[in-house]
Amino acid sequence: MRRLGILTGGGDCPGLNAVIRAVAKSAFYRHDIEIVGFNNGFKGLVENEAWLIGEEDVSGILHRGGTILGTTNRDNPFHYRVTGPDGNPSYEDRSADALRHLNEWDLDGLIVIGGDGSLTLALRFSKIGVPVIGIPKTIDNDLSATDVTFGFDTAAATATEAIDRLHTTAESHHRIMVLEVMGRNAGWIALQAGMAGGGDIILIPELPFDYEVIIEKIMQRRARGKKFSIVVAAEGVFPEGGSQVYQLAGGTKRLGGIGQVVAAELEKRTGMESRATVLGHLQRGGTPTVFDRVLATRFGAAAVELARAGRWNEMVCLQGGMIKSVSLADAVAQIKRIDPGCEQVQAALAVGTSFGRKL
Ligand code: F6P
């Protein structure tokens, strides 16, 4: 094996640079393999924006957020957006260009670091003959084949710190403070940070909530002398019988805004002053935690070993504390969501946390 390609796709995430470093260093030092980086996810394959990564490029990046390769969560080569002379977009299949560029770079295989969307594209490329290895990345932690994705621990730590800080104002002003966190249709960040930060009410998309149950909890707390409450709401939550809240930006619908809706409704129904904070992309930025740096390094080194062993079209994963691998097809077969009966939810319930509905 002489040369591997690498790209980072989808939203950025703490630990991406740590993975790139691990792939490159283990390829260079252990196996004398060259690494070609494609810029900006799959767009780099289509546009042939690629470069030979040197040892100095991956030095000093272990702790840095973001990705030295750039990324995008658009630009699907099979449905590629092209802007016409009139400024209107149209879509073309540019996968043949991507294949040509991969061949021109004379690669033995391609390492794709991504979440559900990017790994689904990786699977599609594997089906047209590209040898691919996947590495699971996302702050959402919603990939079912791995116990955890890298980036999640950092995002949850950032959200936990936010809850700690919100406690100050909540307590001083006797307010309801609602923190909206990311996670798409999975509530992992809300659950993890909500538990770590001692959130009184945790709202997750897996358990549509009932305002009356939230209010009952807030009132119980008041009766015990706790004149404030912290609500941690995943961006994808919705009330029973209701729907998710989206923002429209540039013609694209994005999840977001439920925190404000919940805060306004709680203020109206309880008479208590309420505020919402949307943590947003702060969860994706900054230095990765110790856990994410180590996991990213283990994933990166393992991906190179998989490629060396010819175990193409697999994704590295963490299962029971061990680095293993699964087929890409299994990796993207279904999203991992919280089982409301799971031990973690039970532990939260045991310490008096409410999930905003009768359980
Ligand atoms: O998948 C990661 C994620 O941060 C989600 O939690 C969030 O819904 C989405 O990406 C936001 O994407 P964008 O950066 O495109 O707004």
mmCIF file of N, CA and C in Angstrom, residues 197-279:
data_model
loop_
_atom_site.group_PDB
_atom_site.id
_atom_site.type_symbol
_atom_site.label_atom_id
_atom_site.label_comp_id
_atom_site.label_asym_id
_atom_site.label_seq_id
_atom_site.Cartn_x
_atom_site.Cartn_y
_atom_site.Cartn_z
ATOM 1 N N GLY A 197 -24.955 18.440 34.469
ATOM 2 C CA GLY A 197 -25.142 19.798 34.983
ATOM 3 C C GLY A 197 -26.271 19.894 36.004
ATOM 4 N N GLY A 198 -26.927 18.781 36.290
ATOM 5 C CA GLY A 198 -28.021 18.803 37.265
ATOM 6 C C GLY A 198 -29.238 19.558 36.754
ATOM 7 N N GLY A 199 -29.540 19.414 35.479
ATOM 8 C CA GLY A 199 -30.752 20.040 34.928
ATOM 9 C C GLY A 199 -31.978 19.449 35.618
ATOM 10 N N ASP A 200 -32.968 20.277 35.921
ATOM 11 C CA ASP A 200 -34.155 19.780 36.619
ATOM 12 C C ASP A 200 -35.103 19.072 35.671
ATOM 13 N N ILE A 201 -35.152 19.584 34.435
ATOM 14 C CA ILE A 201 -36.022 18.990 33.424
ATOM 15 C C ILE A 201 -35.186 18.814 32.156
ATOM 16 N N ILE A 202 -35.179 17.608 31.614
ATOM 17 C CA ILE A 202 -34.435 17.329 30.384
ATOM 18 C C ILE A 202 -35.449 16.923 29.318
ATOM 19 N N LEU A 203 -35.441 17.642 28.217
ATOM 20 C CA LEU A 203 -36.395 17.343 27.147
ATOM 21 C C LEU A 203 -35.648 16.744 25.964
ATOM 22 N N ILE A 204 -36.032 15.535 25.585
ATOM 23 C CA ILE A 204 -35.356 14.849 24.469
ATOM 24 C C ILE A 204 -36.384 14.473 23.402
ATOM 25 N N PRO A 205 -35.953 14.440 22.127
ATOM 26 C CA PRO A 205 -36.913 14.159 21.054
ATOM 27 C C PRO A 205 -37.551 12.774 21.158
ATOM 28 N N GLU A 206 -36.858 11.868 21.835
ATOM 29 C CA GLU A 206 -37.383 10.508 21.970
ATOM 30 C C GLU A 206 -38.605 10.465 22.893
ATOM 31 N N LEU A 207 -38.805 11.531 23.688
ATOM 32 C CA LEU A 207 -39.927 11.587 24.635
ATOM 33 C C LEU A 207 -40.667 12.919 24.474
ATOM 34 N N PRO A 208 -41.619 12.990 23.545
ATOM 35 C CA PRO A 208 -42.368 14.241 23.392
ATOM 36 C C PRO A 208 -42.946 14.669 24.746
ATOM 37 N N PHE A 209 -42.876 15.968 25.033
ATOM 38 C CA PHE A 209 -43.178 16.407 26.398
ATOM 39 C C PHE A 209 -44.597 16.955 26.552
ATOM 40 N N ASP A 210 -44.973 17.136 27.822
ATOM 41 C CA ASP A 210 -46.282 17.670 28.173
ATOM 42 C C ASP A 210 -46.008 18.877 29.094
ATOM 43 N N TYR A 211 -46.462 20.071 28.718
ATOM 44 C CA TYR A 211 -46.186 21.274 29.514
ATOM 45 C C TYR A 211 -46.652 21.113 30.966
ATOM 46 N N GLU A 212 -47.787 20.439 31.143
ATOM 47 C CA GLU A 212 -48.331 20.309 32.502
ATOM 48 C C GLU A 212 -47.370 19.545 33.412
ATOM 49 N N VAL A 213 -46.698 18.540 32.841
ATOM 50 C CA VAL A 213 -45.759 17.748 33.660
ATOM 51 C C VAL A 213 -44.530 18.599 34.005
ATOM 52 N N ILE A 214 -44.089 19.420 33.075
ATOM 53 C CA ILE A 214 -42.943 20.313 33.357
ATOM 54 C C ILE A 214 -43.328 21.271 34.490
ATOM 55 N N ILE A 215 -44.521 21.827 34.362
ATOM 56 C CA ILE A 215 -44.959 22.826 35.350
ATOM 57 C C ILE A 215 -45.118 22.184 36.741
ATOM 58 N N GLU A 216 -45.640 20.957 36.749
ATOM 59 C CA GLU A 216 -45.785 20.237 38.023
ATOM 60 C C GLU A 216 -44.418 20.137 38.713
ATOM 61 N N LYS A 217 -43.401 19.821 37.935
ATOM 62 C CA LYS A 217 -42.039 19.675 38.499
ATOM 63 C C LYS A 217 -41.535 21.025 39.037
ATOM 64 N N ILE A 218 -41.762 22.075 38.255
ATOM 65 C CA ILE A 218 -41.302 23.401 38.678
ATOM 66 C C ILE A 218 -42.001 23.821 39.973
ATOM 67 N N MET A 219 -43.289 23.527 40.051
ATOM 68 C CA MET A 219 -44.060 23.899 41.241
ATOM 69 C C MET A 219 -43.651 23.077 42.468
ATOM 70 N N GLN A 220 -43.347 21.800 42.233
ATOM 71 C CA GLN A 220 -42.844 20.964 43.347
ATOM 72 C C GLN A 220 -41.549 21.556 43.897
ATOM 73 N N ARG A 221 -40.705 21.999 42.988
ATOM 74 C CA ARG A 221 -39.430 22.594 43.411
ATOM 75 C C ARG A 221 -39.697 23.873 44.212
ATOM 76 N N ARG A 222 -40.613 24.675 43.732
ATOM 77 C CA ARG A 222 -40.952 25.927 44.449
ATOM 78 C C ARG A 222 -41.438 25.618 45.862
ATOM 79 N N ALA A 223 -42.284 24.592 45.937
ATOM 80 C CA ALA A 223 -42.828 24.220 47.248
ATOM 81 C C ALA A 223 -41.711 23.800 48.204
ATOM 82 N N ARG A 224 -40.608 23.299 47.637
ATOM 83 C CA ARG A 224 -39.468 22.886 48.474
ATOM 84 C C ARG A 224 -38.474 24.032 48.679
ATOM 85 N N GLY A 225 -38.855 25.215 48.230
ATOM 86 C CA GLY A 225 -37.993 26.384 48.421
ATOM 87 C C GLY A 225 -37.029 26.651 47.283
ATOM 88 N N LYS A 226 -37.096 25.848 46.236
ATOM 89 C CA LYS A 226 -36.217 26.059 45.068
ATOM 90 C C LYS A 226 -36.967 26.960 44.088
ATOM 91 N N LYS A 227 -36.607 28.218 44.091
ATOM 92 C CA LYS A 227 -37.407 29.173 43.308
ATOM 93 C C LYS A 227 -36.948 29.316 41.865
ATOM 94 N N PHE A 228 -36.072 28.430 41.431
ATOM 95 C CA PHE A 228 -35.607 28.475 40.035
ATOM 96 C C PHE A 228 -35.644 27.058 39.469
ATOM 97 N N SER A 229 -35.614 26.979 38.154
ATOM 98 C CA SER A 229 -35.507 25.657 37.510
ATOM 99 C C SER A 229 -34.692 25.781 36.240
ATOM 100 N N ILE A 230 -33.946 24.726 35.952
ATOM 101 C CA ILE A 230 -33.153 24.661 34.720
ATOM 102 C C ILE A 230 -33.771 23.607 33.806
ATOM 103 N N VAL A 231 -34.089 24.029 32.595
ATOM 104 C CA VAL A 231 -34.633 23.098 31.599
ATOM 105 C C VAL A 231 -33.585 22.938 30.500
ATOM 106 N N VAL A 232 -33.208 21.702 30.197
ATOM 107 C CA VAL A 232 -32.279 21.449 29.088
ATOM 108 C C VAL A 232 -33.096 20.833 27.959
ATOM 109 N N ALA A 233 -33.174 21.517 26.838
ATOM 110 C CA ALA A 233 -34.028 21.058 25.730
ATOM 111 C C ALA A 233 -33.187 20.756 24.498
ATOM 112 N N ALA A 234 -33.288 19.542 23.992
ATOM 113 C CA ALA A 234 -32.642 19.219 22.709
ATOM 114 C C ALA A 234 -33.376 19.988 21.610
ATOM 115 N N GLU A 235 -32.629 20.405 20.588
ATOM 116 C CA GLU A 235 -33.233 21.217 19.516
ATOM 117 C C GLU A 235 -34.370 20.489 18.793
ATOM 118 N N GLY A 236 -34.363 19.150 18.860
ATOM 119 C CA GLY A 236 -35.368 18.383 18.112
ATOM 120 C C GLY A 236 -36.608 18.026 18.912
ATOM 121 N N VAL A 237 -36.755 18.583 20.135
ATOM 122 C CA VAL A 237 -37.911 18.179 20.946
ATOM 123 C C VAL A 237 -39.201 18.867 20.474
ATOM 124 N N PHE A 238 -40.302 18.250 20.881
ATOM 125 C CA PHE A 238 -41.604 18.829 20.532
ATOM 126 C C PHE A 238 -42.631 18.342 21.544
ATOM 127 N N PRO A 239 -43.701 19.120 21.762
ATOM 128 C CA PRO A 239 -44.715 18.660 22.702
ATOM 129 C C PRO A 239 -45.553 17.536 22.099
ATOM 130 N N GLU A 240 -46.088 16.702 22.955
ATOM 131 C CA GLU A 240 -46.961 15.616 22.482
ATOM 132 C C GLU A 240 -48.030 16.201 21.571
ATOM 133 N N GLY A 241 -48.186 15.628 20.395
ATOM 134 C CA GLY A 241 -49.194 16.114 19.457
ATOM 135 C C GLY A 241 -48.746 17.355 18.703
ATOM 136 N N GLY A 242 -47.573 17.887 19.024
ATOM 137 C CA GLY A 242 -47.066 19.081 18.331
ATOM 138 C C GLY A 242 -45.966 18.728 17.351
ATOM 139 N N SER A 243 -45.216 19.730 16.907
ATOM 140 C CA SER A 243 -44.159 19.422 15.941
ATOM 141 C C SER A 243 -42.866 20.169 16.278
ATOM 142 N N GLN A 244 -41.792 19.759 15.618
ATOM 143 C CA GLN A 244 -40.484 20.367 15.848
ATOM 144 C C GLN A 244 -40.481 21.811 15.347
ATOM 145 N N VAL A 245 -39.545 22.604 15.896
ATOM 146 C CA VAL A 245 -39.444 24.017 15.498
ATOM 147 C C VAL A 245 -38.235 24.188 14.597
ATOM 148 N N TYR A 246 -38.454 24.863 13.475
ATOM 149 C CA TYR A 246 -37.375 25.099 12.503
ATOM 150 C C TYR A 246 -37.167 26.587 12.279
ATOM 151 N N GLN A 247 -35.989 26.934 11.821
ATOM 152 C CA GLN A 247 -35.712 28.285 11.342
ATOM 153 C C GLN A 247 -35.491 28.177 9.842
ATOM 154 N N LEU A 248 -35.938 29.174 9.120
ATOM 155 C CA LEU A 248 -35.704 29.192 7.674
ATOM 156 C C LEU A 248 -34.552 30.133 7.377
ATOM 157 N N ALA A 249 -33.517 29.619 6.732
ATOM 158 C CA ALA A 249 -32.386 30.494 6.377
ATOM 159 C C ALA A 249 -31.922 30.134 4.971
ATOM 160 N N GLY A 250 -31.961 31.110 4.083
ATOM 161 C CA GLY A 250 -31.523 30.880 2.700
ATOM 162 C C GLY A 250 -32.270 29.726 2.055
ATOM 163 N N GLY A 251 -33.560 29.622 2.348
ATOM 164 C CA GLY A 251 -34.358 28.568 1.726
ATOM 165 C C GLY A 251 -34.167 27.208 2.382
ATOM 166 N N THR A 252 -33.301 27.126 3.418
ATOM 167 C CA THR A 252 -33.055 25.845 4.088
ATOM 168 C C THR A 252 -33.737 25.846 5.455
ATOM 169 N N LYS A 253 -34.367 24.730 5.779
ATOM 170 C CA LYS A 253 -35.003 24.584 7.092
ATOM 171 C C LYS A 253 -33.997 24.006 8.064
ATOM 172 N N ARG A 254 -33.773 24.683 9.192
ATOM 173 C CA ARG A 254 -32.846 24.151 10.194
ATOM 174 C C ARG A 254 -33.536 24.043 11.530
ATOM 175 N N LEU A 255 -33.325 22.926 12.221
ATOM 176 C CA LEU A 255 -33.883 22.762 13.560
ATOM 177 C C LEU A 255 -33.386 23.879 14.456
ATOM 178 N N GLY A 256 -34.264 24.424 15.290
ATOM 179 C CA GLY A 256 -33.824 25.461 16.224
ATOM 180 C C GLY A 256 -34.968 26.363 16.610
ATOM 181 N N GLY A 257 -34.982 26.804 17.868
ATOM 182 C CA GLY A 257 -35.993 27.759 18.299
ATOM 183 C C GLY A 257 -36.940 27.216 19.351
ATOM 184 N N ILE A 258 -36.894 25.905 19.612
ATOM 185 C CA ILE A 258 -37.829 25.332 20.593
ATOM 186 C C ILE A 258 -37.562 25.892 21.993
ATOM 187 N N GLY A 259 -36.301 26.238 22.292
ATOM 188 C CA GLY A 259 -35.965 26.772 23.622
ATOM 189 C C GLY A 259 -36.777 28.016 23.924
ATOM 190 N N GLN A 260 -36.854 28.903 22.960
ATOM 191 C CA GLN A 260 -37.598 30.159 23.124
ATOM 192 C C GLN A 260 -39.085 29.882 23.287
ATOM 193 N N VAL A 261 -39.589 28.941 22.497
ATOM 194 C CA VAL A 261 -41.017 28.589 22.566
ATOM 195 C C VAL A 261 -41.348 28.048 23.958
ATOM 196 N N VAL A 262 -40.491 27.142 24.455
ATOM 197 C CA VAL A 262 -40.736 26.536 25.776
ATOM 198 C C VAL A 262 -40.650 27.607 26.867
ATOM 199 N N ALA A 263 -39.630 28.476 26.790
ATOM 200 C CA ALA A 263 -39.468 29.519 27.823
ATOM 201 C C ALA A 263 -40.695 30.426 27.854
ATOM 202 N N ALA A 264 -41.177 30.840 26.682
ATOM 203 C CA ALA A 264 -42.334 31.745 26.618
ATOM 204 C C ALA A 264 -43.580 31.067 27.195
ATOM 205 N N GLU A 265 -43.757 29.818 26.840
ATOM 206 C CA GLU A 265 -44.942 29.086 27.315
ATOM 207 C C GLU A 265 -44.889 28.884 28.827
ATOM 208 N N LEU A 266 -43.701 28.559 29.348
ATOM 209 C CA LEU A 266 -43.578 28.336 30.793
ATOM 210 C C LEU A 266 -43.810 29.652 31.557
ATOM 211 N N GLU A 267 -43.313 30.750 30.998
ATOM 212 C CA GLU A 267 -43.523 32.049 31.657
ATOM 213 C C GLU A 267 -45.019 32.361 31.719
ATOM 214 N N LYS A 268 -45.671 32.116 30.562
ATOM 215 C CA LYS A 268 -47.114 32.399 30.483
ATOM 216 C C LYS A 268 -47.888 31.552 31.507
ATOM 217 N N ARG A 269 -47.540 30.283 31.588
ATOM 218 C CA ARG A 269 -48.348 29.385 32.428
ATOM 219 C C ARG A 269 -47.985 29.434 33.914
ATOM 220 N N THR A 270 -46.728 29.800 34.250
ATOM 221 C CA THR A 270 -46.339 29.789 35.678
ATOM 222 C C THR A 270 -46.254 31.195 36.274
ATOM 223 N N GLY A 271 -46.129 32.191 35.391
ATOM 224 C CA GLY A 271 -45.933 33.552 35.879
ATOM 225 C C GLY A 271 -44.492 33.806 36.314
ATOM 226 N N MET A 272 -43.639 32.789 36.171
ATOM 227 C CA MET A 272 -42.231 32.979 36.546
ATOM 228 C C MET A 272 -41.448 33.512 35.354
ATOM 229 N N GLU A 273 -40.545 34.447 35.655
ATOM 230 C CA GLU A 273 -39.718 34.979 34.580
ATOM 231 C C GLU A 273 -38.890 33.852 33.964
ATOM 232 N N SER A 274 -38.853 33.796 32.645
ATOM 233 C CA SER A 274 -38.130 32.701 31.972
ATOM 234 C C SER A 274 -37.265 33.261 30.854
ATOM 235 N N ARG A 275 -36.141 32.619 30.626
ATOM 236 C CA ARG A 275 -35.228 33.023 29.553
ATOM 237 C C ARG A 275 -34.737 31.789 28.810
ATOM 238 N N ALA A 276 -34.445 31.980 27.523
ATOM 239 C CA ALA A 276 -33.880 30.875 26.744
ATOM 240 C C ALA A 276 -32.478 31.237 26.266
ATOM 241 N N THR A 277 -31.597 30.262 26.278
ATOM 242 C CA THR A 277 -30.256 30.421 25.701
ATOM 243 C C THR A 277 -30.075 29.325 24.657
ATOM 244 N N VAL A 278 -29.634 29.721 23.471
ATOM 245 C CA VAL A 278 -29.361 28.724 22.431
ATOM 246 C C VAL A 278 -27.851 28.590 22.327
ATOM 247 N N LEU A 279 -27.351 27.400 22.647
ATOM 248 C CA LEU A 279 -25.890 27.225 22.703
ATOM 249 C C LEU A 279 -25.270 27.147 21.305
#
